[in-house]
Short mmCIF file of C-alpha atoms and ligand atoms in Angstrom, two decimals:
data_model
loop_
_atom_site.label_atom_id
_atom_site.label_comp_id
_atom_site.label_asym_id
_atom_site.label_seq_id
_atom_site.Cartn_x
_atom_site.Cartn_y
_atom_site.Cartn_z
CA UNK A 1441 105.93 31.88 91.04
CA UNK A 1442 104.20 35.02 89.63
CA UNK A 1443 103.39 34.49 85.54
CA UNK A 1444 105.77 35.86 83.30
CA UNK A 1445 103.40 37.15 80.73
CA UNK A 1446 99.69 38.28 80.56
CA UNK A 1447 98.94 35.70 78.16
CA UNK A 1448 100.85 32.50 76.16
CA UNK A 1449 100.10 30.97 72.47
CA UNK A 1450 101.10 27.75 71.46
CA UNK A 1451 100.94 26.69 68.09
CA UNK A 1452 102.92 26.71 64.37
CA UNK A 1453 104.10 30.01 64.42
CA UNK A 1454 104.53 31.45 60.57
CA UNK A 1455 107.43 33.94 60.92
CA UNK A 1456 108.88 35.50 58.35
CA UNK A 1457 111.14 33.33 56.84
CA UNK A 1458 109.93 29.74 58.21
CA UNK A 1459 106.96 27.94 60.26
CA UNK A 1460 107.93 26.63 63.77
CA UNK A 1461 106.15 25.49 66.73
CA UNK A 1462 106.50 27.25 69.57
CA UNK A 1463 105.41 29.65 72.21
CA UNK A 1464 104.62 33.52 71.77
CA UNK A 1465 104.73 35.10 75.14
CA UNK A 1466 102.49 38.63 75.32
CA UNK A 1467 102.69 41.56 77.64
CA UNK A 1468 100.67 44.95 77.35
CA UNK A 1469 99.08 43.52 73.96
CA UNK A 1470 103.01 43.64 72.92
CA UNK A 1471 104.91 40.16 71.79
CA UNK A 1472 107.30 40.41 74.03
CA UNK A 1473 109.05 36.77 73.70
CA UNK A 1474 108.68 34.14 70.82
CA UNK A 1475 110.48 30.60 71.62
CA UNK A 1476 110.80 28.09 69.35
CA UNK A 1477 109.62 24.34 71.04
CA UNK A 1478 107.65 23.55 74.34
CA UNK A 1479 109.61 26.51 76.21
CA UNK A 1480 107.58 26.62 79.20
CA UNK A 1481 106.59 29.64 79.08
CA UNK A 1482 103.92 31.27 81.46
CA UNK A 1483 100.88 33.37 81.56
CA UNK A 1484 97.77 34.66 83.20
CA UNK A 1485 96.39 32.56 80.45
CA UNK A 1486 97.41 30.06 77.66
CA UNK A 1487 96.07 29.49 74.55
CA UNK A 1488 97.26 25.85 72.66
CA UNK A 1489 96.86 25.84 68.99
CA UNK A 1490 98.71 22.98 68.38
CA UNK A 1491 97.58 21.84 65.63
CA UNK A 1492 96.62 25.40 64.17
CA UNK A 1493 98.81 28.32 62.40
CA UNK A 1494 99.34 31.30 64.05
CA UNK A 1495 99.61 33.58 61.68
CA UNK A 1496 100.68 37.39 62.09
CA UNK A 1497 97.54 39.71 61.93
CA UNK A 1498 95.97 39.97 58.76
CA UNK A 1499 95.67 43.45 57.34
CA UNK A 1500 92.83 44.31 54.79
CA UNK A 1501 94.61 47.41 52.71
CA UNK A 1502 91.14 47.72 50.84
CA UNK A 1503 87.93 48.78 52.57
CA UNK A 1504 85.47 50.70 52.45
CA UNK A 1505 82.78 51.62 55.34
CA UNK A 1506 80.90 54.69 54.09
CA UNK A 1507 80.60 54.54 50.44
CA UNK A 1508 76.54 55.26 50.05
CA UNK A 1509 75.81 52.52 52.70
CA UNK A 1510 76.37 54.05 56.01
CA UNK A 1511 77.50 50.34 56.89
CA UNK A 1512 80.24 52.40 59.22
CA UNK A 1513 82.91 51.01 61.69
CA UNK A 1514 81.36 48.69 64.04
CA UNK A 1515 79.44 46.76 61.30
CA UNK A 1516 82.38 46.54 59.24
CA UNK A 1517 85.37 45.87 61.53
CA UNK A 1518 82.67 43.21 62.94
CA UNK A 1519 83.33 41.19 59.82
CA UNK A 1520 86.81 42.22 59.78
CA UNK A 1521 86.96 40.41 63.21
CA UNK A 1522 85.21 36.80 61.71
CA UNK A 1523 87.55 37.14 58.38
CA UNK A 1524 90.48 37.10 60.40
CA UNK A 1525 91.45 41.04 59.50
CA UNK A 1526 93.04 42.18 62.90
CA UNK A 1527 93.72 46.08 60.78
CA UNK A 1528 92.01 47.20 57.98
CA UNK A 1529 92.95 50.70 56.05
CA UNK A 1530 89.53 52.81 55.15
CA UNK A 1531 88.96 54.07 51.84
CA UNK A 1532 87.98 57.92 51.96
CA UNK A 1533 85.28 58.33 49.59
CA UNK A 1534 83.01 58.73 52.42
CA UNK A 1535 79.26 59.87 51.98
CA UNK A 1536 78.48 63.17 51.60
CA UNK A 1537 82.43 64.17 51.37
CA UNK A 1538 85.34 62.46 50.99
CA UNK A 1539 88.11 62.62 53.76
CA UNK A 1540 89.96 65.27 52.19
CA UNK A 1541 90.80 67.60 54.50
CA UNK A 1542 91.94 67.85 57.86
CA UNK A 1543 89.10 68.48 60.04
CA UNK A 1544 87.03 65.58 58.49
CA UNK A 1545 89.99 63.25 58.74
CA UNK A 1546 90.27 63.96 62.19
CA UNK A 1547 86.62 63.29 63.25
CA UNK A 1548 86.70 60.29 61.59
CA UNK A 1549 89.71 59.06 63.03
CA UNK A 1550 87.81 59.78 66.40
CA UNK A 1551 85.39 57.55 65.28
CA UNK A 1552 86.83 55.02 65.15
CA UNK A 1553 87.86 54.94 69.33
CA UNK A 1554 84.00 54.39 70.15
CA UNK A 1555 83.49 52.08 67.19
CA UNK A 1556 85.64 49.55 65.76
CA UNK A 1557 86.32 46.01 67.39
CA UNK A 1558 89.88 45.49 65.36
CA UNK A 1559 92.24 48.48 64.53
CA UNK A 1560 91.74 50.50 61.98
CA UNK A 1561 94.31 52.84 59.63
CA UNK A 1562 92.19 55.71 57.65
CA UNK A 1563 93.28 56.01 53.56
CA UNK A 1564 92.85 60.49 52.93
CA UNK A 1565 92.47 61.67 49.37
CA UNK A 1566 92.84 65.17 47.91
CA UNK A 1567 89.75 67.58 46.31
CA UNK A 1568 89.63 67.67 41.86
CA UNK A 1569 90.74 70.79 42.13
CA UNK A 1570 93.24 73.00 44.86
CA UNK A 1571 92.97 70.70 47.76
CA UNK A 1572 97.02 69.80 47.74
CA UNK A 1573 97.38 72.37 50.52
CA UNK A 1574 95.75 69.41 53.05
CA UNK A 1575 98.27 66.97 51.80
CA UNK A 1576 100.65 67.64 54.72
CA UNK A 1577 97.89 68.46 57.86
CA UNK A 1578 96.38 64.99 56.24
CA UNK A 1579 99.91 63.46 56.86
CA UNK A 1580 100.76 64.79 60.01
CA UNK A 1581 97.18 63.50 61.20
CA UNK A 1582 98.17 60.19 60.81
CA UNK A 1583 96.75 59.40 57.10
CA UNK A 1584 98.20 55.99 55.68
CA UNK A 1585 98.48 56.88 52.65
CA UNK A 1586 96.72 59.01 49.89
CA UNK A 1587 94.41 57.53 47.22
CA UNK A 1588 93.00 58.97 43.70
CA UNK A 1589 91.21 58.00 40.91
CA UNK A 1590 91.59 58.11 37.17
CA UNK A 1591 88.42 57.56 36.83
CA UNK A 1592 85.20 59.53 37.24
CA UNK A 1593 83.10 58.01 39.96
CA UNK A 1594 80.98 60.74 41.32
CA UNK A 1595 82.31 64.31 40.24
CA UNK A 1596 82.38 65.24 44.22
CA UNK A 1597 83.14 61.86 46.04
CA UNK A 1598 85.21 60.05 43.93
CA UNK A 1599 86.09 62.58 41.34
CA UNK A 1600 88.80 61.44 38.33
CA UNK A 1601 91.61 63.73 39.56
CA UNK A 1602 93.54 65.83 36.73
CA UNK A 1603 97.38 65.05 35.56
CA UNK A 1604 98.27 68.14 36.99
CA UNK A 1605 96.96 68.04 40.75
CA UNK A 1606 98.50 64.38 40.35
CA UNK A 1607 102.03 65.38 39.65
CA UNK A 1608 101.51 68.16 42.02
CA UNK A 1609 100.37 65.34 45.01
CA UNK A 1610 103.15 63.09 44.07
CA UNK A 1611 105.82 66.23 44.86
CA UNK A 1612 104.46 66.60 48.43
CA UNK A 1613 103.98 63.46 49.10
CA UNK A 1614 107.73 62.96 48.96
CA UNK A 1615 108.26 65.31 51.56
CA UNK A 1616 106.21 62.96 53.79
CA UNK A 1617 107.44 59.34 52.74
CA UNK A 1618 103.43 58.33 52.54
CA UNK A 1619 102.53 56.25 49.00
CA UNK A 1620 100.47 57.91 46.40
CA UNK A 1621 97.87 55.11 45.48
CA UNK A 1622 95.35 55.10 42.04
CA UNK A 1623 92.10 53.51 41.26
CA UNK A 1624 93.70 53.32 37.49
CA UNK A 1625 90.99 52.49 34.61
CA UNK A 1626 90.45 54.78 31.72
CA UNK A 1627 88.01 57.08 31.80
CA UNK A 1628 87.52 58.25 28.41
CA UNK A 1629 87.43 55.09 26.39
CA UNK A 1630 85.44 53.46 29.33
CA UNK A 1631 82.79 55.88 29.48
CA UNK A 1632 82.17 56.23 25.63
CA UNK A 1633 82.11 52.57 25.08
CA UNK A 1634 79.25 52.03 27.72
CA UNK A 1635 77.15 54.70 25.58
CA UNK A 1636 77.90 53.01 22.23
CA UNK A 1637 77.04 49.79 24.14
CA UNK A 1638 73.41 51.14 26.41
CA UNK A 1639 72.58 52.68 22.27
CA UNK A 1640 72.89 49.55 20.63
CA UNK A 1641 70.90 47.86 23.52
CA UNK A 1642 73.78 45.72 24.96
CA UNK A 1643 73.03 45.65 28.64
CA UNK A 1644 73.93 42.00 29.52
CA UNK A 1645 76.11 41.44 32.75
CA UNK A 1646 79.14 40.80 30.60
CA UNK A 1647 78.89 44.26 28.70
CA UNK A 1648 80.52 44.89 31.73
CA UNK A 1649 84.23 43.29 31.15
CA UNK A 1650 83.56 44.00 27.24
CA UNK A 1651 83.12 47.96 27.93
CA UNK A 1652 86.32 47.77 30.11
CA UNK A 1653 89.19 46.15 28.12
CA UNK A 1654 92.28 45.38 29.59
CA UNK A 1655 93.67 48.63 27.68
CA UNK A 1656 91.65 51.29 29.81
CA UNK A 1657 93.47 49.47 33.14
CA UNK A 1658 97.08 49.17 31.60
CA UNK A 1659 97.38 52.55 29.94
CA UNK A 1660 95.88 54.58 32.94
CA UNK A 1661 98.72 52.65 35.06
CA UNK A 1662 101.23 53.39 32.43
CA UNK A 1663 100.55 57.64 32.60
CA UNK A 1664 100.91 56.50 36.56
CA UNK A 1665 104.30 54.75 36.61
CA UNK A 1666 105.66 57.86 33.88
CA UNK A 1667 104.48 60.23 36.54
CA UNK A 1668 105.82 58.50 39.44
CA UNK A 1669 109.00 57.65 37.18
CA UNK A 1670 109.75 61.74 36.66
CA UNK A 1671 108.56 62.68 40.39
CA UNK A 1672 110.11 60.73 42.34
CA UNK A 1673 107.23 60.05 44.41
CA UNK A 1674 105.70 56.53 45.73
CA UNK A 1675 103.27 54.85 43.82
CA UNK A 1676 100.69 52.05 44.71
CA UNK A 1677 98.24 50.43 41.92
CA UNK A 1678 95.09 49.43 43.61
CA UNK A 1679 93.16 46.73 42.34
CA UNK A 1680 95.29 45.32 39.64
CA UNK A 1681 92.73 42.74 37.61
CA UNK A 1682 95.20 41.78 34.61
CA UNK A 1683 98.89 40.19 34.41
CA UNK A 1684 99.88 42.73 31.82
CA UNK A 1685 99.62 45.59 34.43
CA UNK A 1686 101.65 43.52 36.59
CA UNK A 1687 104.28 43.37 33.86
CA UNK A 1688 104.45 46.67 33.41
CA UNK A 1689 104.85 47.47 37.00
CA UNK A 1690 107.85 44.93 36.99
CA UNK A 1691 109.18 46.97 34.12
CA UNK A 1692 109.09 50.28 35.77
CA UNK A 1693 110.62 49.07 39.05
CA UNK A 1694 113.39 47.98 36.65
CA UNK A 1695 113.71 51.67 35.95
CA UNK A 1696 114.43 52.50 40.00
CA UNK A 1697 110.56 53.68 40.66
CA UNK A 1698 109.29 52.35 44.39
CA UNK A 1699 106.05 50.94 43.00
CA UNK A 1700 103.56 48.42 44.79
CA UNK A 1701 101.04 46.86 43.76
CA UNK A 1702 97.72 44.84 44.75
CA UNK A 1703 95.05 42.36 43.35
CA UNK A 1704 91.87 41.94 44.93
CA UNK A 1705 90.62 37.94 46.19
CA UNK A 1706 88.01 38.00 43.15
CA UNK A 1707 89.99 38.39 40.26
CA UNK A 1708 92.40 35.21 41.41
CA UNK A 1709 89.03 33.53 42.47
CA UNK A 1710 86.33 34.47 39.99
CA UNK A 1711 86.09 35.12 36.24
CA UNK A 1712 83.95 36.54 33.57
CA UNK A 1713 81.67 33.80 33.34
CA UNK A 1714 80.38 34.69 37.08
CA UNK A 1715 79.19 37.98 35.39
CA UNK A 1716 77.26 35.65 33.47
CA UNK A 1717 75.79 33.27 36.56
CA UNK A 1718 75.84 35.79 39.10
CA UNK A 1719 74.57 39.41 37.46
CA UNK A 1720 75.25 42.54 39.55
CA UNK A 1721 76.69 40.48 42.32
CA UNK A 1722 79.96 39.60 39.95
CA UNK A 1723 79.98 43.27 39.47
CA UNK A 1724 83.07 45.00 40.25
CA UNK A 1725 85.84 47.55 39.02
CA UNK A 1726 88.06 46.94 36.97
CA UNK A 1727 85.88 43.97 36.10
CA UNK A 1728 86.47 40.20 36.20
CA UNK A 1729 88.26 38.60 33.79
CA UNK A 1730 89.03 36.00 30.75
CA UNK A 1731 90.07 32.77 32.57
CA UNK A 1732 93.18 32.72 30.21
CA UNK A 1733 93.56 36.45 31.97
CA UNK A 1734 92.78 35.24 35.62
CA UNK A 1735 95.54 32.16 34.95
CA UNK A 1736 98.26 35.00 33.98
CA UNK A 1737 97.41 36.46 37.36
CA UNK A 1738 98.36 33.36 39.28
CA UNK A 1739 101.30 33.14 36.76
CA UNK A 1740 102.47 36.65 38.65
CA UNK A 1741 101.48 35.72 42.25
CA UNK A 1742 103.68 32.64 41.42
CA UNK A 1743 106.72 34.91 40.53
CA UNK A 1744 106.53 36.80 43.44
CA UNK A 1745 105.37 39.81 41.37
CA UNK A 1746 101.96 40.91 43.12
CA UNK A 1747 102.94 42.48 46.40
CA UNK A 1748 99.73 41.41 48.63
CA UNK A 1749 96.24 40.69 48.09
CA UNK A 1750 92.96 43.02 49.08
CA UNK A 1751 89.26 42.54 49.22
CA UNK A 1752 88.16 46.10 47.81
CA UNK A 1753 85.25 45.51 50.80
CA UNK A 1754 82.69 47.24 49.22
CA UNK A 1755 79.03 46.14 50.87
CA UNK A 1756 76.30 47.30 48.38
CA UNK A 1757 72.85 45.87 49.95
CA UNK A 1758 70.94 43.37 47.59
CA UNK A 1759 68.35 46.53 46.79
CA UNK A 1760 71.16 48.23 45.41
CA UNK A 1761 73.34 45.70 43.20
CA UNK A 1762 69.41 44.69 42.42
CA UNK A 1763 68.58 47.73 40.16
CA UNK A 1764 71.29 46.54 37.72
CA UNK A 1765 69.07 43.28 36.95
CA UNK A 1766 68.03 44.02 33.70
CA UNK A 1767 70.45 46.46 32.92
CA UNK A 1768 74.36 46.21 34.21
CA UNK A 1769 75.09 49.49 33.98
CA UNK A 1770 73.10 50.55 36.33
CA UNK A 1771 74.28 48.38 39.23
CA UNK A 1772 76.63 49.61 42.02
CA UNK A 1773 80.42 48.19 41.60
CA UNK A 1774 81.92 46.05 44.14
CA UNK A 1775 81.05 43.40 46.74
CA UNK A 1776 81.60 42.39 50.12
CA UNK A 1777 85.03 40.86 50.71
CA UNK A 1778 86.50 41.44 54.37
CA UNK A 1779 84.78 38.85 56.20
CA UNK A 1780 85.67 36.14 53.67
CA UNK A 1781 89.21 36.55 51.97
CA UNK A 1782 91.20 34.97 54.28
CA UNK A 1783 89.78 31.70 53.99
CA UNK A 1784 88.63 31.91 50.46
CA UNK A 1785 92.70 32.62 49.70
CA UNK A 1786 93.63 30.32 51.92
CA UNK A 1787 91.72 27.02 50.69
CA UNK A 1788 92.56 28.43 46.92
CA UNK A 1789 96.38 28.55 48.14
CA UNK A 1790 98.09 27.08 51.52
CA UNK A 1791 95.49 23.94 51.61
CA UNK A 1792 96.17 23.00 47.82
CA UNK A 1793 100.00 23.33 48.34
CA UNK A 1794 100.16 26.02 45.81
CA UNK A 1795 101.38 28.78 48.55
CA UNK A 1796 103.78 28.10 51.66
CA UNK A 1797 102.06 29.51 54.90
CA UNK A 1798 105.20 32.14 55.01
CA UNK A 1799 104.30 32.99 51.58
CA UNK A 1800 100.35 33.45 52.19
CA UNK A 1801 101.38 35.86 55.23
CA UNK A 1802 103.85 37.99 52.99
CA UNK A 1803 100.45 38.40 50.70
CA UNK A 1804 97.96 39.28 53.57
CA UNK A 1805 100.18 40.38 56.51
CA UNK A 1806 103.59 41.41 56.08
CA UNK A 1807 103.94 43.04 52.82
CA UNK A 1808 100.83 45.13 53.69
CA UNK A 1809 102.40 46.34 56.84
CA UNK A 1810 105.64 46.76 54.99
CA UNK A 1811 104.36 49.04 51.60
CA UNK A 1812 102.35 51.01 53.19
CA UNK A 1813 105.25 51.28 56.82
CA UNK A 1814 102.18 50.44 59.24
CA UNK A 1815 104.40 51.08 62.64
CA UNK A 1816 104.12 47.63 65.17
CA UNK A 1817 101.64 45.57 62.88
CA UNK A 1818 101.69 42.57 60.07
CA UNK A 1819 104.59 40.49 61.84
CA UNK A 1820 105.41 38.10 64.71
CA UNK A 1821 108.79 40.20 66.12
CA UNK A 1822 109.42 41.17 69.09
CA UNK A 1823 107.97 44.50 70.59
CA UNK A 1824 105.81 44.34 67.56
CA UNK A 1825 101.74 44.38 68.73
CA UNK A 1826 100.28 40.64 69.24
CA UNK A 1827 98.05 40.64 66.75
CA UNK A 1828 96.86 37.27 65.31
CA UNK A 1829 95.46 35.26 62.85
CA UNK A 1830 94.66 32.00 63.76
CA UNK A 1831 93.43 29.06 60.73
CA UNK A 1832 92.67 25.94 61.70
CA UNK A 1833 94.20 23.85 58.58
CA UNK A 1834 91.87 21.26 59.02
CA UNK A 1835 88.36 22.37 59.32
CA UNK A 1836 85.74 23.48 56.86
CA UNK A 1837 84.37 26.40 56.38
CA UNK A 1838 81.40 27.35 54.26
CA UNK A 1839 80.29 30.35 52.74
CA UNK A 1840 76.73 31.69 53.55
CA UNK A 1841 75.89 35.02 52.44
CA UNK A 1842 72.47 35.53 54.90
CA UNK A 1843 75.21 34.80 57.32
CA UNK A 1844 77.52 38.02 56.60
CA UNK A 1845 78.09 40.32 59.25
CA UNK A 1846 77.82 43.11 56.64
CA UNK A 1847 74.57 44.50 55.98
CA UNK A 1848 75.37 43.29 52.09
CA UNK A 1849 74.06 40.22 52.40
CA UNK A 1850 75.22 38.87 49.44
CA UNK A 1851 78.38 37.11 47.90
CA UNK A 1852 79.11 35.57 44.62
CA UNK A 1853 81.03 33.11 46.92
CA UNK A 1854 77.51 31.88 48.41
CA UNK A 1855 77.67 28.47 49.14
CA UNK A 1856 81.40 27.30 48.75
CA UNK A 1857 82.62 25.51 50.84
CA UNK A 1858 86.89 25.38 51.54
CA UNK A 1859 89.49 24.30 53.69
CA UNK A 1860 91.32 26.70 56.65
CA UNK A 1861 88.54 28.22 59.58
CA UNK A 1862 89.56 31.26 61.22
CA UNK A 1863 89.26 29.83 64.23
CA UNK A 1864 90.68 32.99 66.29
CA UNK A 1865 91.06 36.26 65.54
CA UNK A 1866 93.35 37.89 68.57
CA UNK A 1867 94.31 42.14 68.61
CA UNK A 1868 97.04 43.39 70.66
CA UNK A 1869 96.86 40.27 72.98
CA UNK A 1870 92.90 40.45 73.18
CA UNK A 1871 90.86 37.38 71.61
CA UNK A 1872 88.34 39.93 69.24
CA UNK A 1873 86.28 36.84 67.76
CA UNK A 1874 86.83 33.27 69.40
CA UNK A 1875 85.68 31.52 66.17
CA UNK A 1876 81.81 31.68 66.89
CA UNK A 1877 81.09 35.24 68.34
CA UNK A 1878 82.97 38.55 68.16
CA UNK A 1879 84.14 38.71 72.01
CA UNK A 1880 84.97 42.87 72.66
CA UNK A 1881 82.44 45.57 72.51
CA UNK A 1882 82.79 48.33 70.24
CA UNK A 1883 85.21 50.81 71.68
CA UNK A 1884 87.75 48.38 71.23
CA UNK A 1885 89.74 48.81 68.18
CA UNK A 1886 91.88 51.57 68.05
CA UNK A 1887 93.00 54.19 65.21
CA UNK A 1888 96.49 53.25 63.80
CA UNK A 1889 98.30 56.15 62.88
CA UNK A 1890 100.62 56.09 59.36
CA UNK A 1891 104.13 57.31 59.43
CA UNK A 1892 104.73 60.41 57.88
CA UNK A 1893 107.97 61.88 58.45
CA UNK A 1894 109.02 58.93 60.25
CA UNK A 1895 112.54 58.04 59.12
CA UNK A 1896 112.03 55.20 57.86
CA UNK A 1897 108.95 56.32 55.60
CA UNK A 1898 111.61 58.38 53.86
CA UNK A 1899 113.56 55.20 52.98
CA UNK A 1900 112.62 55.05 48.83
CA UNK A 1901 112.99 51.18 47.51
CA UNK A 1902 114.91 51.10 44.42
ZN1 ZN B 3101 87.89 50.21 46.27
#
């Protein structure tokens, strides 16, 4: 009797509303049948992970390949591969220019065909000044979604775009269905509190929280949620470090505004006293915070109020974060996260009984796929594309930085050890990383396309 599928999983499938065992059966990297018990099915081949989740592919909203580094695609979706990341969505504040228009969106999108060994979904921005004209050619070219800045980063790159080009954005952006999303902090009180502090000679790593209060986060996100409350338009708040923003967020949603939001693995996992121990390698923005701070986070993960969970991937190499040794200021922001979130969150979550699996695949899988309407990915569904996750509940893993995949080789996390291996990492039916090697050439992963227009990108969630 022929085989009914190309390929059969076994193991505790996390759907979206309950675990069960049973059977997945895949055709044309497509799950085409999902039984629940020892079904029978067949395949070509058949994978048993009895004793293992099978979780729906992760997706890593929060990454970002070409910021300064040149780390680039195959590097990066390398680690995305180990960590368990079947899609990640690029940032765009590429080096030297920042994927803002239509020509440079496309070629990186092209890029990423020859490249990338998991799939990859490409973030587009908009110029300071009297780029909003690219706003639909970015949309129709498959962007995800559109991010800005509040804050200054580099005046070309990752400029701090004005109120006005934001409201203007926001407008269009409507016409498209595609989110809005904001690096929030506050420039202005941020940037003249680092020059009282570097006058008075206060350079020590945690100058860096101190010169970033939770004020110049929650009242950049406030203008944000006002503008997205008069517009109309979709809003997503990146990198949400405090529980206050969350509250506010939870506030505004009261007032009918579709409004997402994200926190990043460190600021459940870390506080401000790893500023302290670890220097430039803690160093990140917004910054890490008061363990009081960091427990109100979990408070809001608890409630159901933080929509999914990033790594903000951002792989500075040791010579880099290095420069900020004896002053913090002068250190790059950000650390390397892709290859490691998924079982950092994990042990800190579904092996302390503190999250249900269904719950830690809403935060990493399914709401992803969901906020930002990523066609076919982040679910085990029929017709949807077979990407998996698979954690091994059991074994350990450990941390090793010199291990990374990432040319960053470094990792506040160094050394910690946890519960939950990704023991399989599997991409539209394809096994990408078999839980000691990545096992597809570059060339592999493909470019996922957002949904503008789409109908259901239209839909705005009161
Ligand atoms: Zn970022």
């Amino acid at each position: 009797m022929a085989n009914q599928f190309d390929k059969v999983i076994k193991g505790m499938l996390v759907l979206e509303n309950e675990v069960v065992y049973g059977e997945i059966g895949i055709k044309d990297g497509k799950i085409k049948e999902i039984h629940k018990g020892e079904a029978g099915l067949t395949g070509e081949t058949y994978l048993d992970f009895s004793n293992q989740y099978v979780f729906p592919g992760m997706i890593d909203v929060h990454v970002h390949c070409f910021s300064n580094t040149q780390e680039g695609f195959t590097t990066t979706s390398r680690a995305a591969a180990v960590g368990g990341i079947t899609t990640f969505m690029d940032m765009p504040y590429d080096v030297p220019n920042p994927i803002s228009n239509v020509e440079i969106f496309k070629e990186k999108a092209k890029k990423i065909e020859n490249k990338a060994v998991v799939d990859i979904g490409l973030w587009a921005t908009v110029s300071k000044y009297n780029g909003t004209d690219q706003i639909i050619p970015l949309a129709e070219a498959g962007a995800m979604a559109f991010k800005m800045s509040t804050f200054e980063t580099d005046e070309h790159r990752f400029p701090r775009i004005p109120d006005p080009e934001i409201i203007k954005t926001m407008e269009i952006l409507k016409e498209t269905g595609l989110r809005a999303a904001f690096h929030s902090e506050n420039d202005e009180i941020i940037y003249q509190m680092i020059e009282e502090y570097q006058k008075e000679g206060k350079v020590y790593p945690a100058a860096h929280m101190e010169t970033r209060p939770p004020v110049t986060e929650t009242s950049a996100v406030l203008k944000l949620l006002e503008f997205s409350y008069w517009t109309g338009g979709k809003l997503h708040i990146v990198h949400v470090s405090h529980p206050r923003t969350v509250e506010l967020i939870q506030l505004f949603k009261k007032f009918g505004v579709d409004v997402s939001l994200e926190t990043c693995y460190p600021y459940l996992l870390l506080d401000v006293s790893a500023l302290d121990e670890f220097g430039p390698k803690a160093k990140n923005n917004p910054p890490l915070r008061k363990p009081e701070e960091v427990n109100g986070l979990w408070e809001q993960l608890h409630a159901g109020n933080i929509d999914l969970i990033s790594s903000d991937h951002a792989p500075w190499p040791k010579e880099v974060k290095e420069t900020g040794n004896d002053n913090i200021f002068k250190a790059s922001s950000g650390m390397p996260g892709v290859e490691i979130m998924v079982p950092l969150m994990f042990n800190s979550t579904v092996a302390k009984g503190i999250l249900t699996p269904v719950q830690f695949a809403k935060l990493m899988a399914i709401h992803p796929s969901e906020v930002f309407q990523i066609p076919s990915k982040g679910k085990i569904e029929m017709d949807y594309d077979a990407d998996f996750t698979i954690i091994d509940p059991n074994e350990t893993f450990i941390i090793d930085e010199t291990k990374l995949q990432s040319n960053a080789k470094l990792s506040p996390f160094h050394g910690q050890k946890g519960k939950g291996k990704v023991v399989q990492t599997i991409v539209r039916g394809k096994t990408v990383y078999d839980g000691n090697e990545i096992t597809v050439e570059p060339g592999f992963g493909k470019f996922v396309a957002g949904s503008a227009m789409r109908e259901e990108a239209l839909v705005v969630h009161k």
